[in-house]
Amino acid sequence: MWTLHRTGPFPEDESRIAVPVHVPEPARGLRVALLGCGVVGTEVARMLLDQGADLAARVGAPLELAGIAVRDADRPRDAVIPRDLLTEDVESLVDDADIVIEVMGGIEPARGLLLRAIESGAAVVTANKALLAADGPTLYKAADSAGVDIYYEAAVAGAIPIVRPVRESLAGDYVRRVLGIVNGTTNYVLDQMATSGLDLEEAVKQAQELGYAEADPTADVEGYDAAAKAAILASLAFHTRVSADDVAREGITGVTPDDVAWAARTGHALKLLAIAEQTGEGVSVRVHPALVPLEHPLAGVKGAFNAIFVEADAAGPLMFYGQGAGGRPTASAVLGDVVSAARHRVLGGKGPQESIYAARPLLPADAAVTRYQVRLLVADLPGVLAQVAGVVGDHGVSIDTMRQTGPSEGTAELLLTTHAAREASLAATIAAVRNLEPVREITSVLRVEG
């Protein structure tokens, strides 16, 4: 639209000069499609509807919630969800959207729907860590080819901003290591075992009653959820493609109350950690229970909270802490991505693309280097300590400390803490120690991190 603008006062006998000034048309509203209306989807819808004026001011255009795709539109919903927005025709909703938010989870149909959205020119915001860890590169490539944004802050640690800091704020730095508690369910379970004396089954049941764990807690307690998040973080931090299949994974189902008690006795907290690090040899990514010294910040993370510790050359150690799950915290991260994508629609520009220039080799699980705490029952006989220490040394593993508890019915318990050693060397050491005649049982092998 063009209009005439008077540049100043003119004498009556002087001709007026018409100066064309461009007045932009008001920005049209952006149509937002929401796929999924579970706990997170409901909170995303609530925030879009309740904060519409503020969001429009931040973006520069109104955000219109065009529809919410669900499997069953007749199912009872939270009263905040307008019934007329619910639809089972997800394809039509996606085809007519400017921004598609996916919080339905799972691999399919989520992958097909997001690819359809990208092909139709929509920006994509997803919280789907399983999909990104399994086939993120397909989505990234499609988004790059179509010239649209793909954002996924909510996929890793709920409300905690970690994707953007690693991908953007630390883009000029060299990240050496990322380790953290990225699953609130397992952290709650281990915390209850430590503070309330519950066994694993009791603690998981309590987590389910509080809504921290699903009816089937396998993805949490077996480490699958944490492994997916570790893969995403490693890919971002090390500019190398890492999938969930590349992550060495061990859950907490083998953790006993004795393990938790011994952790406290030796000045540690037992946590399920996601660990990604790069060395001169390549990239190692793993998820497993670990002993964390009480003086380390991660040891103090309680309940269902998450925390991620990043070690970078120039920035030094950084810690990100907060609520890693739940409807409102996760919705906060989703809406942050929506605002970024929407701003690019209104003002131009594009978010970061996948960065895989480094293409570091991915190391096998047995190449990881860490310290270990080993507990074993042995016959209470002279020379047993020396015999065990000799076998450990023969396999190239150095002992930091060794202690023995009092004998009971002819047996004694040994606690060994090693210096840093390769996983392969430790595994060979454990096999050799187990075959010693005085050794009755290897009670526990736990890594020491941090």
Short mmCIF file of C-alpha atoms in Angstrom, two decimals:
data_model
loop_
_atom_site.label_atom_id
_atom_site.label_comp_id
_atom_site.label_asym_id
_atom_site.label_seq_id
_atom_site.Cartn_x
_atom_site.Cartn_y
_atom_site.Cartn_z
CA MET A 1 0.00 0.00 0.00
CA TRP A 2 1.34 3.44 -0.87
CA THR A 3 0.34 6.78 0.65
CA LEU A 4 1.30 10.42 0.26
CA HIS A 5 3.34 11.89 3.04
CA ARG A 6 3.89 15.64 3.51
CA THR A 7 7.55 16.29 4.30
CA GLY A 8 7.05 19.74 5.84
CA PRO A 9 5.23 23.07 5.67
CA PHE A 10 5.03 24.65 2.25
CA PRO A 11 4.27 28.20 1.20
CA GLU A 12 0.85 28.40 -0.33
CA ASP A 13 2.27 29.38 -3.66
CA GLU A 14 4.78 26.47 -3.71
CA SER A 15 3.86 23.17 -5.27
CA ARG A 16 3.43 20.34 -2.83
CA ILE A 17 5.72 17.38 -3.27
CA ALA A 18 4.28 13.86 -2.97
CA VAL A 19 6.78 11.44 -1.36
CA PRO A 20 5.84 7.78 -1.63
CA VAL A 21 6.15 5.92 1.68
CA HIS A 22 5.69 2.15 1.89
CA VAL A 23 3.28 1.11 4.62
CA PRO A 24 3.49 -2.66 5.20
CA GLU A 25 0.32 -4.65 5.16
CA PRO A 26 -0.63 -6.01 8.58
CA ALA A 27 0.94 -9.44 9.03
CA ARG A 28 -1.57 -12.19 8.47
CA GLY A 29 -2.15 -14.75 11.17
CA LEU A 30 -0.07 -17.94 11.15
CA ARG A 31 -2.02 -21.18 11.19
CA VAL A 32 -0.71 -23.60 13.82
CA ALA A 33 -1.58 -27.30 13.69
CA LEU A 34 -1.20 -29.32 16.89
CA LEU A 35 -0.71 -33.08 16.53
CA GLY A 36 -1.55 -34.81 19.79
CA CYS A 37 -3.66 -33.80 22.77
CA GLY A 38 -2.21 -35.73 25.67
CA VAL A 39 -0.67 -34.15 28.77
CA VAL A 40 1.79 -32.03 26.80
CA GLY A 41 -0.55 -31.27 23.90
CA THR A 42 -3.25 -30.04 26.26
CA GLU A 43 -0.82 -27.60 27.91
CA VAL A 44 0.46 -26.40 24.53
CA ALA A 45 -3.12 -25.68 23.45
CA ARG A 46 -3.83 -23.93 26.75
CA MET A 47 -0.82 -21.63 26.36
CA LEU A 48 -1.58 -20.84 22.72
CA LEU A 49 -5.16 -19.89 23.61
CA ASP A 50 -4.47 -18.07 26.88
CA GLN A 51 -1.39 -16.13 25.77
CA GLY A 52 -2.47 -15.27 22.24
CA ALA A 53 -2.00 -11.50 22.56
CA ASP A 54 1.47 -11.76 24.11
CA LEU A 55 2.60 -14.36 21.58
CA ALA A 56 1.35 -12.21 18.70
CA ALA A 57 3.32 -9.26 20.05
CA ARG A 58 6.49 -11.32 20.32
CA VAL A 59 6.10 -12.86 16.89
CA GLY A 60 4.71 -9.87 14.98
CA ALA A 61 1.62 -11.75 13.83
CA PRO A 62 -1.26 -13.62 15.45
CA LEU A 63 -0.87 -17.35 16.03
CA GLU A 64 -4.10 -19.13 15.16
CA LEU A 65 -4.58 -22.61 16.58
CA ALA A 66 -6.14 -24.07 13.44
CA GLY A 67 -6.87 -27.52 14.83
CA ILE A 68 -5.80 -30.34 17.11
CA ALA A 69 -5.34 -33.78 15.55
CA VAL A 70 -6.46 -36.68 17.73
CA ARG A 71 -7.30 -40.35 17.18
CA ASP A 72 -10.74 -40.05 18.80
CA ALA A 73 -12.43 -36.67 18.69
CA ASP A 74 -15.27 -37.90 20.92
CA ARG A 75 -13.05 -38.85 23.83
CA PRO A 76 -13.49 -36.68 26.97
CA ARG A 77 -10.88 -33.90 27.15
CA ASP A 78 -9.79 -31.13 29.45
CA ALA A 79 -12.34 -28.30 29.42
CA VAL A 80 -9.71 -25.92 28.04
CA ILE A 81 -9.80 -27.74 24.68
CA PRO A 82 -12.47 -26.31 22.35
CA ARG A 83 -14.35 -29.26 20.87
CA ASP A 84 -14.57 -27.59 17.46
CA LEU A 85 -10.77 -27.64 17.15
CA LEU A 86 -10.52 -31.41 17.45
CA THR A 87 -10.17 -33.35 14.21
CA GLU A 88 -9.33 -36.85 13.07
CA ASP A 89 -8.44 -35.57 9.58
CA VAL A 90 -4.80 -34.98 10.38
CA GLU A 91 -3.62 -34.82 6.75
CA SER A 92 -5.88 -31.91 5.85
CA LEU A 93 -4.86 -30.09 9.03
CA VAL A 94 -1.17 -30.51 8.24
CA ASP A 95 -1.57 -29.46 4.59
CA ASP A 96 -3.10 -26.11 5.56
CA ALA A 97 -0.68 -25.14 8.36
CA ASP A 98 2.20 -22.68 8.57
CA ILE A 99 3.63 -24.35 11.70
CA VAL A 100 3.07 -27.96 12.77
CA ILE A 101 3.62 -28.96 16.42
CA GLU A 102 4.06 -32.70 16.98
CA VAL A 103 3.62 -34.03 20.52
CA MET A 104 2.01 -37.37 19.69
CA GLY A 105 5.18 -39.45 20.11
CA GLY A 106 6.26 -42.68 18.47
CA ILE A 107 7.94 -43.23 15.12
CA GLU A 108 4.90 -43.61 12.88
CA PRO A 109 2.65 -41.93 11.91
CA ALA A 110 4.65 -39.00 13.36
CA ARG A 111 7.51 -39.30 10.85
CA GLY A 112 5.20 -39.41 7.82
CA LEU A 113 3.14 -36.48 9.07
CA LEU A 114 6.19 -34.31 9.75
CA LEU A 115 7.64 -35.08 6.31
CA ARG A 116 4.26 -34.17 4.79
CA ALA A 117 4.26 -30.89 6.72
CA ILE A 118 7.78 -30.06 5.58
CA GLU A 119 6.97 -30.86 1.96
CA SER A 120 3.98 -28.52 2.14
CA GLY A 121 6.23 -25.72 3.38
CA ALA A 122 5.35 -25.72 7.09
CA ALA A 123 7.86 -25.21 9.87
CA VAL A 124 8.00 -28.09 12.34
CA VAL A 125 8.30 -28.15 16.13
CA THR A 126 8.56 -31.58 17.77
CA ALA A 127 9.12 -33.07 21.21
CA ASN A 128 9.66 -36.55 19.77
CA LYS A 129 13.07 -37.73 21.02
CA ALA A 130 12.49 -41.32 19.89
CA LEU A 131 11.89 -40.23 16.29
CA LEU A 132 14.80 -37.79 16.23
CA ALA A 133 17.20 -40.35 17.70
CA ALA A 134 16.02 -43.03 15.26
CA ASP A 135 15.71 -41.02 12.04
CA GLY A 136 16.43 -37.36 12.69
CA PRO A 137 18.68 -36.97 9.61
CA THR A 138 15.76 -37.72 7.28
CA LEU A 139 13.77 -34.87 8.82
CA TYR A 140 16.74 -32.50 8.91
CA LYS A 141 17.54 -33.14 5.24
CA ALA A 142 13.92 -32.66 4.21
CA ALA A 143 13.65 -29.40 6.16
CA ASP A 144 16.88 -28.10 4.66
CA SER A 145 15.74 -28.94 1.12
CA ALA A 146 12.37 -27.26 1.69
CA GLY A 147 13.92 -24.21 3.35
CA VAL A 148 11.86 -24.53 6.51
CA ASP A 149 12.69 -24.71 10.21
CA ILE A 150 12.74 -27.77 12.41
CA TYR A 151 12.99 -27.17 16.16
CA TYR A 152 13.09 -29.73 18.99
CA GLU A 153 14.08 -28.13 22.28
CA ALA A 154 11.40 -30.10 24.15
CA ALA A 155 12.77 -33.44 22.94
CA VAL A 156 15.66 -33.61 25.40
CA ALA A 157 14.95 -32.29 28.88
CA GLY A 158 11.51 -30.71 29.14
CA ALA A 159 11.71 -27.10 30.21
CA ILE A 160 15.51 -27.09 30.48
CA PRO A 161 17.02 -25.06 27.62
CA ILE A 162 19.84 -27.33 26.45
CA VAL A 163 19.40 -27.90 22.69
CA ARG A 164 19.69 -24.21 21.85
CA PRO A 165 22.71 -23.54 24.13
CA VAL A 166 24.62 -26.53 22.74
CA ARG A 167 23.62 -25.92 19.11
CA GLU A 168 23.91 -22.13 19.10
CA SER A 169 25.44 -20.56 22.23
CA LEU A 170 28.38 -22.99 22.24
CA ALA A 171 28.75 -23.13 18.45
CA GLY A 172 32.03 -21.23 18.68
CA ASP A 173 33.45 -23.44 21.44
CA TYR A 174 34.79 -27.00 21.59
CA VAL A 175 32.56 -29.21 23.71
CA ARG A 176 34.46 -32.09 25.24
CA ARG A 177 31.84 -33.78 27.36
CA VAL A 178 28.15 -33.77 28.15
CA LEU A 179 26.85 -35.77 31.08
CA GLY A 180 23.62 -35.54 32.92
CA ILE A 181 20.44 -36.83 34.42
CA VAL A 182 17.98 -36.69 31.53
CA ASN A 183 15.22 -38.98 32.81
CA GLY A 184 13.18 -37.74 35.76
CA THR A 185 11.49 -41.08 36.42
CA THR A 186 14.72 -42.96 37.10
CA ASN A 187 16.12 -40.11 39.13
CA TYR A 188 13.00 -40.15 41.31
CA VAL A 189 13.22 -43.95 41.71
CA LEU A 190 16.90 -43.91 42.72
CA ASP A 191 16.32 -40.95 45.02
CA GLN A 192 13.52 -42.80 46.81
CA MET A 193 15.68 -45.88 47.16
CA ALA A 194 18.36 -43.71 48.79
CA THR A 195 16.17 -41.56 51.05
CA SER A 196 13.25 -43.86 51.90
CA GLY A 197 14.88 -47.26 51.74
CA LEU A 198 12.49 -48.55 49.06
CA ASP A 199 13.49 -51.35 46.74
CA LEU A 200 13.33 -50.80 42.99
CA GLU A 201 9.86 -52.26 42.48
CA GLU A 202 8.34 -50.21 45.31
CA ALA A 203 9.96 -47.00 44.08
CA VAL A 204 8.75 -47.56 40.50
CA LYS A 205 5.22 -48.19 41.76
CA GLN A 206 5.32 -44.93 43.74
CA ALA A 207 6.57 -43.07 40.65
CA GLN A 208 3.62 -44.47 38.68
CA GLU A 209 1.15 -43.36 41.34
CA LEU A 210 2.56 -39.83 41.18
CA GLY A 211 2.42 -39.73 37.39
CA TYR A 212 6.21 -39.71 36.90
CA ALA A 213 6.25 -43.17 35.32
CA GLU A 214 4.01 -44.71 32.67
CA ALA A 215 1.98 -47.86 33.27
CA ASP A 216 4.75 -49.60 31.30
CA PRO A 217 7.96 -48.02 32.66
CA THR A 218 10.30 -49.96 30.36
CA ALA A 219 11.48 -46.96 28.32
CA ASP A 220 12.55 -45.23 31.53
CA VAL A 221 13.97 -47.98 33.73
CA GLU A 222 15.76 -49.76 30.87
CA GLY A 223 17.39 -46.52 29.71
CA TYR A 224 15.81 -46.23 26.25
CA ASP A 225 14.47 -42.73 26.90
CA ALA A 226 17.83 -41.51 28.20
CA ALA A 227 19.66 -43.14 25.28
CA ALA A 228 17.53 -41.26 22.73
CA LYS A 229 18.27 -37.96 24.46
CA ALA A 230 21.98 -38.80 24.71
CA ALA A 231 22.08 -39.42 20.96
CA ILE A 232 20.52 -36.03 20.22
CA LEU A 233 22.90 -34.18 22.56
CA ALA A 234 25.97 -35.98 21.20
CA SER A 235 24.98 -35.19 17.62
CA LEU A 236 24.68 -31.49 18.47
CA ALA A 237 27.75 -31.22 20.68
CA PHE A 238 30.18 -33.10 18.45
CA HIS A 239 28.82 -32.25 14.96
CA THR A 240 28.54 -35.96 14.27
CA ARG A 241 25.50 -38.09 13.54
CA VAL A 242 24.68 -40.33 16.50
CA SER A 243 21.57 -42.52 16.63
CA ALA A 244 19.99 -44.29 19.58
CA ASP A 245 21.47 -47.55 18.25
CA ASP A 246 24.96 -46.09 18.70
CA VAL A 247 24.43 -45.55 22.42
CA ALA A 248 25.64 -48.21 24.86
CA ARG A 249 22.67 -48.64 27.17
CA GLU A 250 22.19 -50.12 30.63
CA GLY A 251 19.12 -49.37 32.74
CA ILE A 252 18.56 -49.42 36.49
CA THR A 253 16.74 -52.76 36.79
CA GLY A 254 19.87 -54.37 38.22
CA VAL A 255 20.33 -51.75 40.96
CA THR A 256 19.80 -53.11 44.47
CA PRO A 257 19.23 -51.41 47.84
CA ASP A 258 22.74 -52.58 48.77
CA ASP A 259 24.17 -50.67 45.79
CA VAL A 260 22.41 -47.51 46.94
CA ALA A 261 23.54 -48.00 50.55
CA TRP A 262 27.16 -48.60 49.55
CA ALA A 263 27.07 -45.51 47.35
CA ALA A 264 26.20 -43.35 50.37
CA ARG A 265 28.74 -45.17 52.53
CA THR A 266 31.54 -44.34 50.08
CA GLY A 267 30.52 -40.70 49.54
CA HIS A 268 28.53 -41.08 46.32
CA ALA A 269 25.02 -40.75 44.94
CA LEU A 270 23.78 -43.37 42.48
CA LYS A 271 22.33 -41.84 39.30
CA LEU A 272 21.36 -42.98 35.82
CA LEU A 273 23.64 -40.87 33.65
CA ALA A 274 23.72 -40.07 29.95
CA ILE A 275 27.35 -39.49 28.99
CA ALA A 276 28.70 -38.25 25.67
CA GLU A 277 32.37 -37.39 25.23
CA GLN A 278 34.89 -36.99 22.48
CA THR A 279 38.53 -37.95 22.67
CA GLY A 280 41.34 -38.16 20.17
CA GLU A 281 39.98 -41.53 19.09
CA GLY A 282 36.37 -40.54 18.47
CA VAL A 283 32.99 -40.16 20.15
CA SER A 284 31.70 -42.32 23.00
CA VAL A 285 28.05 -42.20 24.04
CA ARG A 286 26.57 -44.31 26.81
CA VAL A 287 23.78 -44.52 29.39
CA HIS A 288 24.21 -46.45 32.63
CA PRO A 289 23.93 -46.23 36.41
CA ALA A 290 26.94 -44.47 37.91
CA LEU A 291 28.32 -43.37 41.24
CA VAL A 292 28.66 -39.58 41.40
CA PRO A 293 30.82 -38.05 44.15
CA LEU A 294 28.68 -36.07 46.58
CA GLU A 295 30.67 -32.91 45.90
CA HIS A 296 29.68 -32.97 42.20
CA PRO A 297 26.62 -30.81 41.34
CA LEU A 298 24.79 -33.75 39.74
CA ALA A 299 24.82 -35.66 43.03
CA GLY A 300 22.43 -33.12 44.55
CA VAL A 301 19.74 -33.43 41.88
CA LYS A 302 16.72 -34.84 43.69
CA GLY A 303 13.28 -36.17 42.82
CA ALA A 304 12.10 -36.05 39.21
CA PHE A 305 14.37 -33.14 38.24
CA ASN A 306 16.92 -33.24 35.42
CA ALA A 307 20.35 -31.67 35.17
CA ILE A 308 22.90 -31.61 32.37
CA PHE A 309 26.57 -30.81 32.85
CA VAL A 310 28.50 -29.52 29.81
CA GLU A 311 32.28 -29.23 29.71
CA ALA A 312 33.63 -26.89 27.00
CA ASP A 313 37.15 -25.63 26.36
CA ALA A 314 36.54 -21.89 26.62
CA ALA A 315 33.28 -21.72 28.56
CA GLY A 316 34.42 -24.29 31.12
CA PRO A 317 31.86 -26.32 33.10
CA LEU A 318 28.20 -25.34 32.66
CA MET A 319 25.19 -26.87 34.37
CA PHE A 320 21.56 -26.72 33.25
CA TYR A 321 18.98 -27.71 35.85
CA GLY A 322 15.20 -27.83 36.03
CA GLN A 323 12.04 -29.80 35.41
CA GLY A 324 12.73 -32.34 32.72
CA ALA A 325 9.21 -33.59 32.15
CA GLY A 326 5.55 -32.80 32.72
CA GLY A 327 2.92 -31.02 30.70
CA ARG A 328 3.59 -27.37 31.49
CA PRO A 329 7.42 -27.52 31.58
CA THR A 330 7.55 -29.35 28.25
CA ALA A 331 4.94 -27.03 26.74
CA SER A 332 7.14 -24.08 27.71
CA ALA A 333 9.96 -25.45 25.57
CA VAL A 334 7.55 -26.19 22.71
CA LEU A 335 6.17 -22.64 22.71
CA GLY A 336 9.68 -21.18 22.73
CA ASP A 337 10.37 -23.06 19.50
CA VAL A 338 7.03 -22.00 18.03
CA VAL A 339 7.87 -18.34 18.63
CA SER A 340 11.26 -18.75 16.93
CA ALA A 341 9.77 -20.48 13.90
CA ALA A 342 6.95 -17.94 13.68
CA ARG A 343 9.33 -14.98 13.82
CA HIS A 344 11.19 -16.41 10.85
CA ARG A 345 7.90 -16.66 8.98
CA VAL A 346 7.12 -13.02 9.67
CA LEU A 347 10.55 -11.38 9.51
CA GLY A 348 12.49 -13.79 7.32
CA GLY A 349 15.43 -15.94 8.22
CA LYS A 350 15.90 -19.58 9.10
CA GLY A 351 16.93 -21.58 12.14
CA PRO A 352 20.14 -23.64 12.43
CA GLN A 353 20.62 -26.61 10.14
CA GLU A 354 22.09 -29.99 11.01
CA SER A 355 25.85 -29.71 11.55
CA ILE A 356 27.73 -32.96 10.85
CA TYR A 357 30.96 -31.63 9.39
CA ALA A 358 33.15 -33.36 12.01
CA ALA A 359 31.88 -36.89 11.29
CA ARG A 360 33.89 -38.30 14.19
CA PRO A 361 34.15 -42.09 14.43
CA LEU A 362 31.76 -43.65 16.94
CA LEU A 363 33.61 -45.76 19.50
CA PRO A 364 32.38 -49.17 20.67
CA ALA A 365 31.09 -49.53 24.22
CA ASP A 366 34.22 -51.33 25.41
CA ALA A 367 36.40 -48.34 24.45
CA ALA A 368 34.89 -46.10 27.14
CA VAL A 369 37.30 -45.06 29.88
CA THR A 370 36.13 -44.49 33.44
CA ARG A 371 36.67 -45.53 37.05
CA TYR A 372 34.91 -48.46 38.68
CA GLN A 373 33.74 -49.61 42.08
CA VAL A 374 33.62 -53.40 42.44
CA ARG A 375 32.16 -55.34 45.35
CA LEU A 376 32.86 -59.05 45.78
CA LEU A 377 32.44 -61.77 48.39
CA VAL A 378 35.54 -63.85 49.06
CA ALA A 379 36.59 -66.62 51.39
CA ASP A 380 38.02 -65.20 54.62
CA LEU A 381 41.49 -66.68 54.11
CA PRO A 382 45.03 -65.27 54.33
CA GLY A 383 46.42 -63.92 51.05
CA VAL A 384 43.09 -63.38 49.30
CA LEU A 385 43.57 -59.60 49.04
CA ALA A 386 46.96 -60.05 47.42
CA GLN A 387 45.61 -62.68 45.05
CA VAL A 388 42.77 -60.44 43.85
CA ALA A 389 45.06 -57.41 43.55
CA GLY A 390 47.52 -59.44 41.51
CA VAL A 391 44.92 -60.53 38.97
CA VAL A 392 43.61 -56.99 38.66
CA GLY A 393 47.11 -55.67 38.03
CA ASP A 394 47.85 -58.40 35.48
CA HIS A 395 45.01 -57.03 33.32
CA GLY A 396 46.35 -53.49 33.33
CA VAL A 397 43.83 -52.07 35.78
CA SER A 398 45.19 -49.94 38.60
CA ILE A 399 43.58 -50.10 42.06
CA ASP A 400 42.96 -46.77 43.78
CA THR A 401 41.60 -48.13 47.06
CA MET A 402 40.73 -51.52 48.50
CA ARG A 403 38.82 -52.14 51.70
CA GLN A 404 37.48 -55.22 53.47
CA THR A 405 34.48 -55.49 55.77
CA GLY A 406 34.34 -57.92 58.67
CA PRO A 407 34.00 -61.67 58.04
CA SER A 408 30.61 -63.35 58.20
CA GLU A 409 30.28 -67.14 58.19
CA GLY A 410 33.69 -67.59 56.64
CA THR A 411 33.36 -64.88 53.97
CA ALA A 412 34.44 -61.25 53.72
CA GLU A 413 33.32 -58.45 51.43
CA LEU A 414 35.91 -56.57 49.39
CA LEU A 415 35.34 -53.13 47.90
CA LEU A 416 37.74 -52.12 45.10
CA THR A 417 37.86 -48.70 43.49
CA THR A 418 39.97 -48.46 40.36
CA HIS A 419 41.72 -45.67 38.55
CA ALA A 420 40.42 -44.89 35.06
CA ALA A 421 40.44 -47.96 32.85
CA ARG A 422 38.94 -49.09 29.58
CA GLU A 423 35.66 -50.93 29.72
CA ALA A 424 37.22 -53.85 27.85
CA SER A 425 40.07 -54.12 30.38
CA LEU A 426 37.65 -54.01 33.30
CA ALA A 427 35.43 -56.71 31.74
CA ALA A 428 38.42 -59.01 31.28
CA THR A 429 39.53 -58.29 34.85
CA ILE A 430 36.11 -59.15 36.29
CA ALA A 431 36.03 -62.43 34.34
CA ALA A 432 39.46 -63.41 35.67
CA VAL A 433 38.64 -62.43 39.27
CA ARG A 434 35.38 -64.39 39.12
CA ASN A 435 37.36 -67.53 38.29
CA LEU A 436 39.59 -67.24 41.36
CA GLU A 437 38.96 -70.09 43.78
CA PRO A 438 38.47 -67.88 46.90
CA VAL A 439 35.94 -65.61 45.11
CA ARG A 440 32.38 -66.55 45.99
CA GLU A 441 30.47 -63.83 44.13
CA ILE A 442 30.91 -60.56 42.23
CA THR A 443 28.20 -58.59 44.01
CA SER A 444 28.28 -55.34 42.03
CA VAL A 445 30.22 -53.47 39.35
CA LEU A 446 29.42 -49.77 39.07
CA ARG A 447 31.12 -47.00 37.16
CA VAL A 448 32.29 -43.85 38.93
CA GLU A 449 31.69 -40.63 36.95
CA GLY A 450 32.08 -36.94 37.54
#
